[in-house]
Amino acid sequence: MRSKRLGTGVALAAGTLAVAGLAFAPTAQAVTPQTATIVADCGIYGGGEATLTATQSGTAATITLTSSEITSPLALSQDSITSTLTLVKASGGTTSFTGTKNPAMAAGGGVTVGPLSGTVASGDSLQAYGGSLKMVIFGFVTITCTAQGPQSPGPFVFE
């Protein structure tokens, strides 16, 4: 009889801890929208439509840019582009996302950079229009792209 009570007590204690753990578990952070599109002008390197995909975990956020219309002028190896994406804050100022992540790309193929890492605060509303994407290839070829209008469906809002 004693082992049955002990088992019941252990089960109740485990259940209580599980419920307490749920109560104190951190809430999931989310950015909305998770994807947005822009039309970018990259000067002599061309331009076109690009998709921005954002993620958030607390104050850490990432953004990846992909485009089949913005193309690589040269064949590039994986993680060979140093990128800085600068977004404009609705409250004033800018936030930068940086990194050297990219897949291998063929000459003339679409461009993907990211995930690029940055820091955000709760309530930040960030827009590509007015900012820029700077990509440095081989340490000396710099390509700068700018959005030609507001991103659609709207700015990224971080929670």
mmCIF file of C-alpha atoms in Angstrom:
data_model
loop_
_atom_site.group_PDB
_atom_site.id
_atom_site.type_symbol
_atom_site.label_atom_id
_atom_site.label_comp_id
_atom_site.label_asym_id
_atom_site.label_seq_id
_atom_site.Cartn_x
_atom_site.Cartn_y
_atom_site.Cartn_z
ATOM 1 C CA MET A 1 0.000 0.000 0.000
ATOM 2 C CA ARG A 2 2.852 2.332 0.833
ATOM 3 C CA SER A 3 4.417 1.960 -2.668
ATOM 4 C CA LYS A 4 1.046 2.793 -4.257
ATOM 5 C CA ARG A 5 0.828 6.049 -2.232
ATOM 6 C CA LEU A 6 4.453 6.842 -2.994
ATOM 7 C CA GLY A 7 3.822 6.306 -6.713
ATOM 8 C CA THR A 8 0.741 8.524 -6.580
ATOM 9 C CA GLY A 9 2.676 11.223 -4.721
ATOM 10 C CA VAL A 10 5.511 11.129 -7.250
ATOM 11 C CA ALA A 11 3.028 11.348 -10.110
ATOM 12 C CA LEU A 12 1.290 14.352 -8.510
ATOM 13 C CA ALA A 13 4.616 16.089 -7.887
ATOM 14 C CA ALA A 14 5.698 15.481 -11.491
ATOM 15 C CA GLY A 15 2.372 16.812 -12.787
ATOM 16 C CA THR A 16 2.655 19.919 -10.617
ATOM 17 C CA LEU A 17 6.186 20.570 -11.873
ATOM 18 C CA ALA A 18 5.073 20.119 -15.465
ATOM 19 C CA VAL A 19 2.226 22.621 -15.051
ATOM 20 C CA ALA A 20 4.564 25.088 -13.298
ATOM 21 C CA GLY A 21 7.074 24.655 -16.118
ATOM 22 C CA LEU A 22 4.399 25.562 -18.664
ATOM 23 C CA ALA A 23 3.454 28.638 -16.668
ATOM 24 C CA PHE A 24 7.051 29.879 -16.665
ATOM 25 C CA ALA A 25 7.991 28.799 -20.206
ATOM 26 C CA PRO A 26 9.022 31.750 -22.389
ATOM 27 C CA THR A 27 6.428 32.879 -24.878
ATOM 28 C CA ALA A 28 7.233 32.434 -28.556
ATOM 29 C CA GLN A 29 8.367 35.578 -30.292
ATOM 30 C CA ALA A 30 7.044 36.281 -33.757
ATOM 31 C CA VAL A 31 7.582 38.745 -36.537
ATOM 32 C CA THR A 32 4.770 39.742 -38.886
ATOM 33 C CA PRO A 33 4.723 39.426 -41.774
ATOM 34 C CA GLN A 34 7.268 36.628 -42.039
ATOM 35 C CA THR A 35 7.886 37.345 -45.738
ATOM 36 C CA ALA A 36 7.760 40.509 -47.791
ATOM 37 C CA THR A 37 8.712 41.448 -51.335
ATOM 38 C CA ILE A 38 10.593 44.424 -52.697
ATOM 39 C CA VAL A 39 11.713 45.602 -56.101
ATOM 40 C CA ALA A 40 15.413 46.439 -55.859
ATOM 41 C CA ASP A 41 17.760 48.422 -58.068
ATOM 42 C CA CYS A 42 21.369 47.207 -57.939
ATOM 43 C CA GLY A 43 22.838 49.793 -60.333
ATOM 44 C CA ILE A 44 24.951 48.346 -63.134
ATOM 45 C CA TYR A 45 24.334 44.868 -61.686
ATOM 46 C CA GLY A 46 20.626 45.023 -62.530
ATOM 47 C CA GLY A 47 17.789 44.429 -60.129
ATOM 48 C CA GLY A 48 14.280 43.109 -59.820
ATOM 49 C CA GLU A 49 11.919 41.522 -57.341
ATOM 50 C CA ALA A 50 13.308 39.964 -54.169
ATOM 51 C CA THR A 51 11.750 38.180 -51.205
ATOM 52 C CA LEU A 52 12.784 38.958 -47.644
ATOM 53 C CA THR A 53 12.122 36.259 -45.033
ATOM 54 C CA ALA A 54 12.364 37.214 -41.353
ATOM 55 C CA THR A 55 12.587 35.168 -38.148
ATOM 56 C CA GLN A 56 12.779 36.218 -34.507
ATOM 57 C CA SER A 57 13.860 34.637 -31.237
ATOM 58 C CA GLY A 58 13.767 37.198 -28.444
ATOM 59 C CA THR A 59 15.917 40.144 -29.471
ATOM 60 C CA ALA A 60 17.793 38.068 -32.083
ATOM 61 C CA ALA A 61 16.409 38.201 -35.604
ATOM 62 C CA THR A 62 17.476 37.025 -39.040
ATOM 63 C CA ILE A 63 16.546 38.051 -42.558
ATOM 64 C CA THR A 64 17.250 36.125 -45.758
ATOM 65 C CA LEU A 65 16.980 37.731 -49.196
ATOM 66 C CA THR A 66 16.277 35.576 -52.250
ATOM 67 C CA SER A 67 15.777 36.646 -55.838
ATOM 68 C CA SER A 68 15.710 34.996 -59.231
ATOM 69 C CA GLU A 69 15.751 38.457 -60.874
ATOM 70 C CA ILE A 70 18.790 39.882 -59.045
ATOM 71 C CA THR A 71 21.585 37.765 -60.468
ATOM 72 C CA SER A 72 25.188 37.027 -59.619
ATOM 73 C CA PRO A 73 27.728 38.598 -62.004
ATOM 74 C CA LEU A 74 30.170 35.729 -61.306
ATOM 75 C CA ALA A 75 30.141 32.144 -60.084
ATOM 76 C CA LEU A 76 30.437 32.326 -56.297
ATOM 77 C CA SER A 77 31.270 29.726 -53.691
ATOM 78 C CA GLN A 78 29.240 29.088 -50.562
ATOM 79 C CA ASP A 79 29.585 31.716 -47.804
ATOM 80 C CA SER A 80 31.737 34.024 -49.959
ATOM 81 C CA ILE A 81 29.607 37.197 -49.838
ATOM 82 C CA THR A 82 29.825 39.631 -46.926
ATOM 83 C CA SER A 83 26.370 41.190 -46.719
ATOM 84 C CA THR A 84 24.832 44.056 -44.771
ATOM 85 C CA LEU A 85 21.089 44.651 -45.037
ATOM 86 C CA THR A 86 20.103 47.996 -43.528
ATOM 87 C CA LEU A 87 16.418 48.498 -42.751
ATOM 88 C CA VAL A 88 14.743 51.748 -41.709
ATOM 89 C CA LYS A 89 12.940 51.935 -38.348
ATOM 90 C CA ALA A 90 9.505 53.555 -38.318
ATOM 91 C CA SER A 91 10.570 55.294 -35.075
ATOM 92 C CA GLY A 92 13.695 56.715 -36.742
ATOM 93 C CA GLY A 93 17.162 55.350 -37.349
ATOM 94 C CA THR A 94 18.170 52.049 -38.897
ATOM 95 C CA THR A 95 18.866 48.439 -37.965
ATOM 96 C CA SER A 96 21.514 46.364 -39.756
ATOM 97 C CA PHE A 97 21.555 42.620 -40.398
ATOM 98 C CA THR A 98 24.953 41.206 -41.316
ATOM 99 C CA GLY A 99 26.575 37.931 -42.236
ATOM 100 C CA THR A 100 28.527 35.833 -44.716
ATOM 101 C CA LYS A 101 25.911 33.149 -45.409
ATOM 102 C CA ASN A 102 25.034 32.325 -49.000
ATOM 103 C CA PRO A 103 24.735 29.171 -51.098
ATOM 104 C CA ALA A 104 27.056 28.550 -54.042
ATOM 105 C CA MET A 105 25.775 30.486 -57.073
ATOM 106 C CA ALA A 106 26.375 30.132 -60.798
ATOM 107 C CA ALA A 107 27.212 33.178 -62.908
ATOM 108 C CA GLY A 108 23.907 34.672 -64.001
ATOM 109 C CA GLY A 109 21.999 32.700 -61.359
ATOM 110 C CA GLY A 110 19.651 34.166 -58.772
ATOM 111 C CA VAL A 111 21.058 35.621 -55.572
ATOM 112 C CA THR A 112 20.416 34.400 -52.028
ATOM 113 C CA VAL A 113 22.084 35.940 -48.982
ATOM 114 C CA GLY A 114 21.389 35.020 -45.400
ATOM 115 C CA PRO A 115 20.297 34.352 -42.902
ATOM 116 C CA LEU A 116 21.742 37.708 -41.913
ATOM 117 C CA SER A 117 21.715 38.370 -38.161
ATOM 118 C CA GLY A 118 20.588 41.461 -36.299
ATOM 119 C CA THR A 119 19.174 42.669 -33.015
ATOM 120 C CA VAL A 120 15.623 43.971 -32.629
ATOM 121 C CA ALA A 121 13.492 45.351 -29.823
ATOM 122 C CA SER A 122 9.878 44.579 -29.108
ATOM 123 C CA GLY A 123 7.720 46.804 -31.288
ATOM 124 C CA ASP A 124 10.402 47.544 -33.898
ATOM 125 C CA SER A 125 8.828 48.191 -37.294
ATOM 126 C CA LEU A 126 11.450 47.780 -40.034
ATOM 127 C CA GLN A 127 11.172 48.608 -43.742
ATOM 128 C CA ALA A 128 13.587 47.976 -46.634
ATOM 129 C CA TYR A 129 12.535 51.161 -48.466
ATOM 130 C CA GLY A 130 15.094 53.838 -47.616
ATOM 131 C CA GLY A 131 17.659 51.234 -46.569
ATOM 132 C CA SER A 132 20.049 49.138 -48.642
ATOM 133 C CA LEU A 133 21.647 45.752 -49.214
ATOM 134 C CA LYS A 134 25.423 45.937 -49.577
ATOM 135 C CA MET A 135 27.164 42.783 -50.830
ATOM 136 C CA VAL A 136 30.967 42.590 -50.934
ATOM 137 C CA ILE A 137 32.391 39.854 -53.165
ATOM 138 C CA PHE A 138 36.057 38.802 -53.102
ATOM 139 C CA GLY A 139 36.686 41.580 -50.595
ATOM 140 C CA PHE A 140 36.635 44.361 -53.181
ATOM 141 C CA VAL A 141 33.608 44.115 -55.533
ATOM 142 C CA THR A 142 30.770 46.002 -53.848
ATOM 143 C CA ILE A 143 27.189 45.745 -55.048
ATOM 144 C CA THR A 144 24.614 48.007 -53.419
ATOM 145 C CA CYS A 145 20.896 47.436 -53.936
ATOM 146 C CA THR A 146 18.101 49.766 -52.846
ATOM 147 C CA ALA A 147 14.363 49.155 -52.683
ATOM 148 C CA GLN A 148 12.408 51.195 -55.214
ATOM 149 C CA GLY A 149 9.321 51.427 -53.015
ATOM 150 C CA PRO A 150 7.812 50.130 -49.789
ATOM 151 C CA GLN A 151 7.929 46.404 -49.165
ATOM 152 C CA SER A 152 4.739 44.429 -49.598
ATOM 153 C CA PRO A 153 2.611 43.564 -47.667
ATOM 154 C CA GLY A 154 4.227 46.001 -45.199
ATOM 155 C CA PRO A 155 7.065 46.513 -42.738
ATOM 156 C CA PHE A 156 8.346 43.756 -40.466
ATOM 157 C CA VAL A 157 6.961 44.247 -36.947
ATOM 158 C CA PHE A 158 8.853 42.415 -34.213
ATOM 159 C CA GLU A 159 7.218 41.347 -30.953
#
